[in-house]
Amino acid sequence: MLKIKLHWQIIITLLVAVIYGIFFSDYVNYVIWMGDLFLRALRMIIVPLILTSIVSGVANIGDAQNLGRLGLKTFAYYISTSFFAILTGLILVNIIQPGVGADLGLKSEVPELTATSGDLGDIIMRMVPTNIFDSLASSDMLSIIFFSILFGYFITRIGEKYKQMLTNIFNGGFEVMMKITHFIIKFTPLGILGIVAGVVADQTNNLVSLINSLGLYMSAVLLGLIFHAFITLPLIIKLVAKVNPLLHAKAMSAPLLTAFSTSSSSATLPLTLDAVENNSGVSNKITSFVLPLGATVNMDGTALYECVAAIFIAQAYGIELGFLMQMVVVITALLASIGAAGIPMAGLVMISVILSAIGLPLEGVGLILAVDRLLDMCRTTVNVWSDSCGAVTIAKTEGESLKV
C-alpha cells in the first residue's frame, strides 16, 4: 500500500513541478534546494550500500560454482540487451536519417569532455584498484564492485568462526543501509519537485525551437528507447522469465519515475534495490549482486543514444559511414556504455570516445547539447528498467518464485 501511495505522490509531484517550472520560473530557486539535498542524500548512501550489498550477497551465494554461474548469466544478459538496444538505434537512425540537412548553425560551445571509458583493456585496468580507499572516496564504481566481489568470495574461503562473523557484519551493514534508504525514500516527492521544476524552468523558453530544429534526431532516439523498453525487454522477461511485464512495471513505478527525474541510475539504485526485492519478490542474493553491477555496466538506453547520436553527427557533417564504420560505432558504443558512470550526462561524455574512434570532430557534440537533458532523463529510465528486468530474469533462471 505504501508503494502505491509513493507512486501516486511522485506522479502528482511531477505534474506540480512542470506547472511550477512553467508559470513560476522566477521563483524556482525556492524549491531547487530540495532537489539538490535529495540527490546529495542518495549519493551519500550509494558507496556504502553497494559495498555492503555486494559483499553480503556474494558471501551468501556460497561457492565459486554458484558465483560463476550467476556472474555468467548476469553479463550474458547485460551484453545481449545492450547489443539489442544499439542495433535498434542503428536501424532507426539509418531509416530516419535525422542528420541529413541538419542546421549546423545550432552548434554551440562544447564543454571540456573527458573520456572515462576507453577500450576493453582500459576498462579492465580500471576495475582493479591500486588503493580501495581512494576508490571508495572517489566513488569509482567499477573498482568498488570488483573489490566487493573479491572480498565477499574470500569470506567463504576462511574458517567458519570468522566467516560467520564477517558475513553477519556485512549482512547487518546492508540492513542498516536499507533502513536509511527507506528513510530517504520518504522525501522522494520533495526532491523530485526541486529537480524537475528547475529543469522545466531552464528548458521552457527555447523548447519549441529546439524541437523544430532537432525533432527528427529526438524522434530517432525516443522511438528507439520506446521500442527497447516496451517491446524488447518485456518480450525477454515474458518469454525467458515467464514474468508479467505489466505487474513488474507497476512494482518498479517509483524507481522508474525517480530515474526519469534525477537522470542518474546510481542515485536511483537504493530505490531500485528496494522495489525489486520487496515488490517484485527477487531474493536479496540476486538483487545485491545483479543490480549494483547493472547500475554501473548495464546502460541499454545510453548505448542506444550513443549510437544514434554518433551517426546523426556524421550525417550532419555530410560524412557517410559504411557498414564497417557503423560496426565500429556499435562495438565502441557497447564498450563505452559499460564504462559510463551512472550520473547525469555521462552518455554525453562517452560520445567523445565514439567520435574519436570514427574520426569525427568533437565539436559535433555541440549539435546535441541543447536537447541532451530531456533525452538523458528518458535513457536513464530505460537503463534502470533493463537492470530490473535482468534481476527478475536471472532470479527465475535460478528457480526463484516471484510476486510478479
Coordinates of C-alpha atoms in Angstrom, one line a residue:
M1 CA 0.0 0.0 0.0
L2 CA 2.9 2.3 0.8
K3 CA 4.5 1.8 -2.6
I4 CA 1.2 2.6 -4.4
K5 CA 0.9 5.8 -2.3
L6 CA 4.5 6.8 -3.2
H7 CA 3.9 6.0 -6.8
W8 CA 0.9 8.5 -6.9
Q9 CA 2.8 11.0 -4.8
I10 CA 5.6 11.1 -7.4
I11 CA 3.2 11.4 -10.4
I12 CA 1.3 14.3 -8.7
T13 CA 4.7 15.9 -7.8
L14 CA 5.9 15.7 -11.4
L15 CA 2.7 17.5 -12.6
V16 CA 3.1 20.2 -10.0
A17 CA 6.8 20.6 -10.8
V18 CA 6.1 21.1 -14.5
I19 CA 3.4 23.7 -13.8
Y20 CA 5.7 25.4 -11.2
G21 CA 8.6 25.5 -13.7
I22 CA 6.5 26.9 -16.5
F23 CA 4.5 29.6 -14.6
F24 CA 6.7 30.4 -11.6
S25 CA 10.2 30.1 -13.2
D26 CA 11.3 33.3 -11.5
Y27 CA 10.8 31.7 -8.1
V28 CA 12.2 28.3 -8.9
N29 CA 15.2 28.8 -6.6
Y30 CA 12.8 28.4 -3.7
V31 CA 12.4 24.7 -4.5
I32 CA 15.7 23.8 -6.3
W33 CA 17.5 23.3 -3.0
M34 CA 15.2 20.4 -2.2
G35 CA 16.3 18.6 -5.3
D36 CA 19.9 19.2 -4.6
L37 CA 19.6 18.0 -1.0
F38 CA 17.7 14.9 -2.1
L39 CA 20.4 14.0 -4.6
R40 CA 23.1 14.6 -2.0
A41 CA 21.3 12.2 0.4
L42 CA 21.1 9.5 -2.3
R43 CA 24.7 9.9 -3.3
M44 CA 25.7 9.7 0.4
I45 CA 24.4 6.1 0.7
I46 CA 25.4 4.8 -2.8
V47 CA 29.0 3.6 -1.9
P48 CA 28.3 2.0 1.5
L49 CA 25.1 0.4 0.0
I50 CA 27.0 -1.1 -2.9
L51 CA 29.9 -2.3 -0.8
T52 CA 27.7 -4.0 1.9
S53 CA 25.1 -5.3 -0.6
I54 CA 27.7 -7.0 -2.9
V55 CA 29.9 -8.4 -0.1
S56 CA 26.9 -9.8 1.7
G57 CA 25.3 -11.1 -1.5
V58 CA 28.4 -12.9 -2.7
A59 CA 29.2 -14.3 0.8
N60 CA 25.6 -15.7 0.9
I61 CA 25.8 -17.1 -2.6
G62 CA 28.3 -19.6 -1.4
D63 CA 30.9 -21.5 -3.5
A64 CA 32.7 -20.4 -6.7
Q65 CA 30.5 -22.5 -8.9
N66 CA 27.3 -20.6 -7.8
L67 CA 29.1 -17.2 -8.1
G68 CA 30.5 -18.1 -11.6
R69 CA 27.1 -19.3 -12.8
L70 CA 25.3 -16.1 -11.6
G71 CA 28.1 -13.9 -13.0
L72 CA 27.9 -15.5 -16.4
K73 CA 24.1 -15.2 -16.6
T74 CA 24.3 -11.5 -15.5
F75 CA 27.0 -10.5 -18.0
A76 CA 25.3 -12.5 -20.8
Y77 CA 22.0 -10.6 -20.1
Y78 CA 23.7 -7.2 -19.9
I79 CA 25.7 -7.6 -23.1
S80 CA 22.7 -9.1 -25.0
T81 CA 20.3 -6.3 -24.1
S82 CA 22.8 -3.6 -24.8
F83 CA 23.5 -5.1 -28.2
F84 CA 19.8 -5.3 -29.0
A85 CA 19.4 -1.6 -28.0
I86 CA 22.3 -0.5 -30.1
L87 CA 21.0 -2.4 -33.2
T88 CA 17.6 -0.8 -32.7
G89 CA 19.2 2.6 -32.7
L90 CA 21.3 1.8 -35.7
I91 CA 18.3 0.7 -37.8
L92 CA 16.2 3.7 -36.8
V93 CA 18.9 6.3 -37.4
N94 CA 19.6 4.8 -40.9
I95 CA 15.8 4.8 -41.7
I96 CA 15.0 8.3 -40.4
Q97 CA 18.4 9.9 -41.2
P98 CA 17.9 12.8 -38.9
G99 CA 21.3 14.4 -39.6
V100 CA 20.7 14.8 -43.3
G101 CA 20.3 18.6 -43.9
A102 CA 20.6 19.4 -40.2
D103 CA 21.2 23.0 -39.3
L104 CA 24.9 23.2 -38.3
G105 CA 24.3 26.7 -37.1
L106 CA 22.9 25.2 -33.9
K107 CA 26.4 24.2 -32.9
S108 CA 27.3 25.7 -29.6
E109 CA 30.3 25.9 -27.4
V110 CA 31.3 22.4 -26.3
P111 CA 32.4 22.0 -22.7
E112 CA 35.6 20.1 -21.9
L113 CA 34.7 16.4 -22.1
T114 CA 36.9 13.8 -20.6
A115 CA 36.5 10.2 -21.8
T116 CA 36.4 7.9 -18.8
S117 CA 35.8 4.7 -20.7
G118 CA 38.3 3.7 -23.4
D119 CA 38.8 0.3 -24.8
L120 CA 38.3 -3.1 -23.1
G121 CA 41.8 -3.1 -21.8
D122 CA 41.3 0.3 -20.1
I123 CA 38.1 -0.9 -18.5
I124 CA 39.8 -4.0 -17.1
M125 CA 42.7 -1.9 -15.7
R126 CA 40.2 0.5 -14.1
M127 CA 38.4 -2.5 -12.4
V128 CA 41.5 -3.3 -10.3
P129 CA 42.1 -0.5 -7.7
T130 CA 45.5 0.5 -6.6
N131 CA 44.0 1.8 -3.4
I132 CA 40.5 0.7 -2.4
F133 CA 40.1 3.6 0.0
D134 CA 40.8 6.1 -2.9
S135 CA 38.2 4.3 -4.9
L136 CA 35.6 4.5 -2.1
A137 CA 36.4 8.2 -1.6
S138 CA 36.1 9.0 -5.4
S139 CA 33.0 6.6 -5.9
D140 CA 34.9 4.6 -8.6
M141 CA 32.1 2.0 -9.1
L142 CA 33.9 -0.5 -11.3
S143 CA 36.8 -0.9 -8.8
I144 CA 34.4 -0.9 -5.8
I145 CA 32.3 -3.7 -7.3
F146 CA 35.4 -5.7 -8.3
F147 CA 36.9 -5.5 -4.8
S148 CA 33.5 -6.2 -3.1
I149 CA 33.0 -9.4 -5.2
L150 CA 36.6 -10.5 -4.4
F151 CA 36.1 -9.7 -0.7
G152 CA 32.8 -11.5 -0.5
Y153 CA 34.1 -14.6 -2.3
F154 CA 37.1 -15.0 0.0
I155 CA 34.9 -14.6 3.1
T156 CA 33.5 -18.0 2.0
R157 CA 37.0 -19.5 1.9
I158 CA 38.1 -18.8 5.5
G159 CA 37.4 -20.6 8.8
E160 CA 33.9 -21.0 9.9
K161 CA 34.3 -18.8 13.0
Y162 CA 35.5 -15.7 11.1
K163 CA 33.3 -16.5 8.0
Q164 CA 30.1 -16.3 10.1
M165 CA 31.3 -13.2 11.9
L166 CA 32.1 -11.2 8.7
T167 CA 29.0 -12.4 7.0
N168 CA 26.9 -11.2 9.9
I169 CA 28.7 -7.9 9.9
F170 CA 28.1 -7.2 6.2
N171 CA 24.5 -8.5 6.4
G172 CA 23.9 -6.2 9.3
G173 CA 25.6 -3.3 7.4
F174 CA 23.3 -3.9 4.4
E175 CA 20.2 -4.0 6.6
V176 CA 21.2 -0.6 8.2
M177 CA 21.8 0.9 4.7
M178 CA 18.4 -0.3 3.6
K179 CA 16.8 1.3 6.7
I180 CA 18.5 4.6 5.8
T181 CA 17.3 4.1 2.2
H182 CA 13.7 3.7 3.3
F183 CA 14.0 6.9 5.3
I184 CA 15.4 8.9 2.3
I185 CA 12.7 7.4 0.0
K186 CA 10.0 9.2 2.1
F187 CA 11.4 12.5 0.8
T188 CA 11.4 11.5 -2.9
P189 CA 8.4 13.7 -3.9
L190 CA 10.0 16.8 -2.4
G191 CA 13.3 16.0 -4.1
I192 CA 11.7 15.4 -7.5
L193 CA 9.7 18.7 -7.1
G194 CA 13.0 20.6 -6.8
I195 CA 14.8 18.7 -9.6
V196 CA 12.0 18.8 -12.2
A197 CA 10.9 22.4 -11.6
G198 CA 14.5 23.5 -12.2
V199 CA 14.8 21.5 -15.4
V200 CA 11.5 22.8 -16.8
A201 CA 12.3 26.4 -15.9
D202 CA 15.6 26.1 -17.8
Q203 CA 14.1 24.5 -20.9
T204 CA 10.7 26.2 -21.3
N205 CA 11.8 29.3 -23.2
N206 CA 13.5 27.5 -26.1
L207 CA 11.8 24.1 -26.1
V208 CA 9.7 24.7 -29.1
S209 CA 12.5 25.9 -31.3
L210 CA 14.7 23.1 -30.2
I211 CA 12.1 20.5 -31.1
N212 CA 11.6 22.1 -34.5
S213 CA 15.4 22.1 -35.2
L214 CA 16.2 18.7 -33.7
G215 CA 12.9 17.0 -33.9
L216 CA 14.0 14.1 -36.1
Y217 CA 17.0 13.4 -34.0
M218 CA 14.9 13.4 -30.8
S219 CA 12.4 11.2 -32.6
A220 CA 15.0 8.6 -33.6
V221 CA 16.3 8.4 -30.0
L222 CA 12.9 8.3 -28.4
L223 CA 11.5 5.8 -30.8
G224 CA 14.5 3.5 -30.2
L225 CA 14.1 3.8 -26.4
I226 CA 10.3 3.2 -26.6
F227 CA 10.8 0.1 -28.7
H228 CA 13.5 -1.3 -26.4
A229 CA 11.6 -0.5 -23.2
F230 CA 8.1 -1.6 -24.4
I231 CA 8.9 -4.4 -26.9
T232 CA 12.4 -5.9 -26.4
L233 CA 12.7 -6.0 -22.6
P234 CA 9.1 -7.1 -21.9
L235 CA 9.5 -9.9 -24.5
I236 CA 12.6 -11.1 -22.7
I237 CA 11.0 -11.3 -19.3
K238 CA 7.8 -12.7 -20.7
L239 CA 9.5 -15.5 -22.8
V240 CA 12.5 -16.2 -20.7
A241 CA 11.5 -15.4 -17.1
K242 CA 7.7 -16.1 -17.6
V243 CA 7.1 -12.8 -15.7
N244 CA 4.1 -10.5 -16.3
P245 CA 5.7 -7.3 -17.7
L246 CA 2.8 -5.1 -16.6
L247 CA 3.0 -6.3 -13.0
H248 CA 6.7 -5.9 -12.9
A249 CA 6.4 -2.3 -14.4
K250 CA 3.9 -1.5 -11.7
A251 CA 6.2 -2.8 -9.0
M252 CA 9.0 -0.6 -10.4
S253 CA 6.9 2.6 -10.8
A254 CA 8.6 4.6 -8.0
P255 CA 12.3 3.9 -9.1
L256 CA 11.4 4.4 -12.8
L257 CA 9.8 7.8 -12.1
T258 CA 12.8 8.8 -9.9
A259 CA 15.2 7.7 -12.6
F260 CA 13.4 9.9 -15.1
S261 CA 13.5 12.8 -12.7
T262 CA 17.1 12.5 -11.5
S263 CA 18.8 11.3 -14.7
S264 CA 21.0 9.1 -12.6
S265 CA 20.8 5.3 -12.4
S266 CA 23.3 5.2 -9.5
A267 CA 21.3 7.7 -7.5
T268 CA 18.2 5.6 -8.2
L269 CA 19.9 2.4 -7.1
P270 CA 18.7 2.4 -3.5
L271 CA 15.0 2.7 -4.7
T272 CA 15.6 0.0 -7.3
L273 CA 17.0 -2.5 -4.8
D274 CA 14.0 -1.8 -2.5
A275 CA 11.4 -2.2 -5.3
V276 CA 12.9 -5.3 -7.0
E277 CA 13.3 -7.1 -3.7
N278 CA 10.1 -6.1 -1.9
N279 CA 7.7 -5.5 -4.7
S280 CA 8.8 -8.0 -7.4
G281 CA 10.0 -10.6 -4.9
V282 CA 13.6 -11.2 -6.1
S283 CA 15.8 -12.5 -3.3
N284 CA 18.5 -10.4 -1.7
K285 CA 21.1 -12.9 -3.0
I286 CA 20.2 -11.9 -6.6
T287 CA 19.5 -8.2 -6.1
S288 CA 22.6 -7.4 -4.1
F289 CA 24.8 -8.8 -6.9
V290 CA 22.9 -8.0 -10.1
L291 CA 21.6 -4.5 -9.5
P292 CA 24.7 -2.7 -8.3
L293 CA 26.6 -4.3 -11.2
G294 CA 23.8 -3.2 -13.6
A295 CA 23.8 0.4 -12.4
T296 CA 27.5 0.5 -13.5
V297 CA 27.8 -1.6 -16.6
N298 CA 24.3 -2.1 -18.0
M299 CA 23.4 1.0 -19.9
D300 CA 21.0 0.0 -22.7
G301 CA 19.4 3.4 -23.1
T302 CA 22.8 5.1 -23.1
A303 CA 24.2 2.7 -25.6
L304 CA 21.3 3.2 -28.0
Y305 CA 21.6 7.0 -27.6
E306 CA 25.4 7.0 -28.2
C307 CA 24.9 5.0 -31.5
V308 CA 22.1 7.3 -32.8
A309 CA 24.0 10.5 -31.7
A310 CA 27.3 9.5 -33.4
I311 CA 25.7 8.6 -36.7
F312 CA 23.5 11.8 -36.5
I313 CA 26.6 13.9 -36.1
A314 CA 28.2 12.1 -39.1
Q315 CA 25.1 12.7 -41.2
A316 CA 25.1 16.4 -40.2
Y317 CA 28.7 16.8 -41.3
G318 CA 27.9 15.1 -44.6
I319 CA 30.1 12.1 -43.8
E320 CA 28.7 8.7 -45.0
L321 CA 29.6 5.8 -42.7
G322 CA 29.9 2.5 -44.4
F323 CA 29.0 -0.9 -42.9
L324 CA 32.4 -1.4 -41.3
M325 CA 32.5 2.0 -39.7
Q326 CA 28.9 1.5 -38.4
M327 CA 30.1 -1.7 -36.8
V328 CA 32.9 0.2 -35.2
V329 CA 30.2 2.5 -33.8
V330 CA 28.2 -0.5 -32.5
I331 CA 31.3 -2.1 -30.7
T332 CA 32.5 1.2 -29.3
A333 CA 29.1 2.2 -28.1
L334 CA 28.8 -1.2 -26.3
L335 CA 32.2 -0.7 -24.6
A336 CA 31.6 2.9 -23.8
S337 CA 28.2 2.1 -22.2
I338 CA 30.0 -0.4 -19.9
G339 CA 32.4 2.2 -18.6
A340 CA 29.8 5.1 -18.4
A341 CA 29.2 6.5 -14.9
G342 CA 25.6 6.3 -13.6
I343 CA 25.4 10.1 -13.3
P344 CA 23.6 12.8 -15.3
M345 CA 25.1 13.5 -18.8
A346 CA 27.5 10.6 -18.6
G347 CA 26.4 9.4 -22.0
L348 CA 27.3 12.8 -23.5
V349 CA 30.8 12.3 -22.1
M350 CA 31.0 8.8 -23.7
I351 CA 30.1 10.3 -27.1
S352 CA 33.7 11.7 -27.3
V353 CA 35.0 8.1 -27.3
I354 CA 32.9 7.1 -30.3
L355 CA 33.6 10.3 -32.3
S356 CA 37.3 9.7 -31.8
A357 CA 37.0 6.1 -32.9
I358 CA 35.4 7.0 -36.2
G359 CA 37.4 10.2 -36.8
L360 CA 34.6 12.8 -36.3
P361 CA 35.3 16.2 -34.8
L362 CA 34.5 16.5 -31.1
E363 CA 32.7 19.8 -31.8
G364 CA 29.9 17.8 -33.3
V365 CA 28.7 17.2 -29.7
G366 CA 27.5 20.8 -29.8
L367 CA 24.7 19.8 -32.2
I368 CA 23.0 17.7 -29.5
L369 CA 23.8 19.6 -26.3
A370 CA 20.6 21.6 -26.3
V371 CA 18.3 18.6 -26.0
D372 CA 20.5 16.2 -24.1
R373 CA 18.9 16.7 -20.7
L374 CA 15.5 15.6 -21.9
L375 CA 16.9 12.6 -23.7
D376 CA 19.1 11.9 -20.6
M377 CA 16.0 11.5 -18.5
C378 CA 14.5 9.1 -20.9
R379 CA 17.5 6.9 -21.5
T380 CA 18.2 6.7 -17.7
T381 CA 14.7 5.4 -17.2
V382 CA 15.4 2.7 -19.8
N383 CA 18.7 1.8 -18.1
V384 CA 17.0 1.2 -14.7
W385 CA 14.1 -0.7 -16.3
S386 CA 16.7 -3.0 -18.0
D387 CA 18.5 -3.6 -14.7
S388 CA 15.3 -4.6 -13.0
C389 CA 14.3 -6.9 -15.9
G390 CA 17.7 -8.5 -15.6
A391 CA 17.2 -9.2 -11.9
V392 CA 13.8 -10.9 -12.4
T393 CA 15.1 -12.9 -15.4
I394 CA 18.1 -14.2 -13.6
A395 CA 16.1 -14.9 -10.4
K396 CA 13.7 -17.0 -12.4
T397 CA 16.5 -19.0 -14.1
E398 CA 17.8 -19.6 -10.6
G399 CA 14.4 -21.2 -9.7
E400 CA 13.0 -18.4 -7.5
S401 CA 9.3 -17.8 -7.1
L402 CA 8.4 -14.1 -7.7
K403 CA 5.5 -11.9 -6.8
V404 CA 5.1 -10.8 -10.5

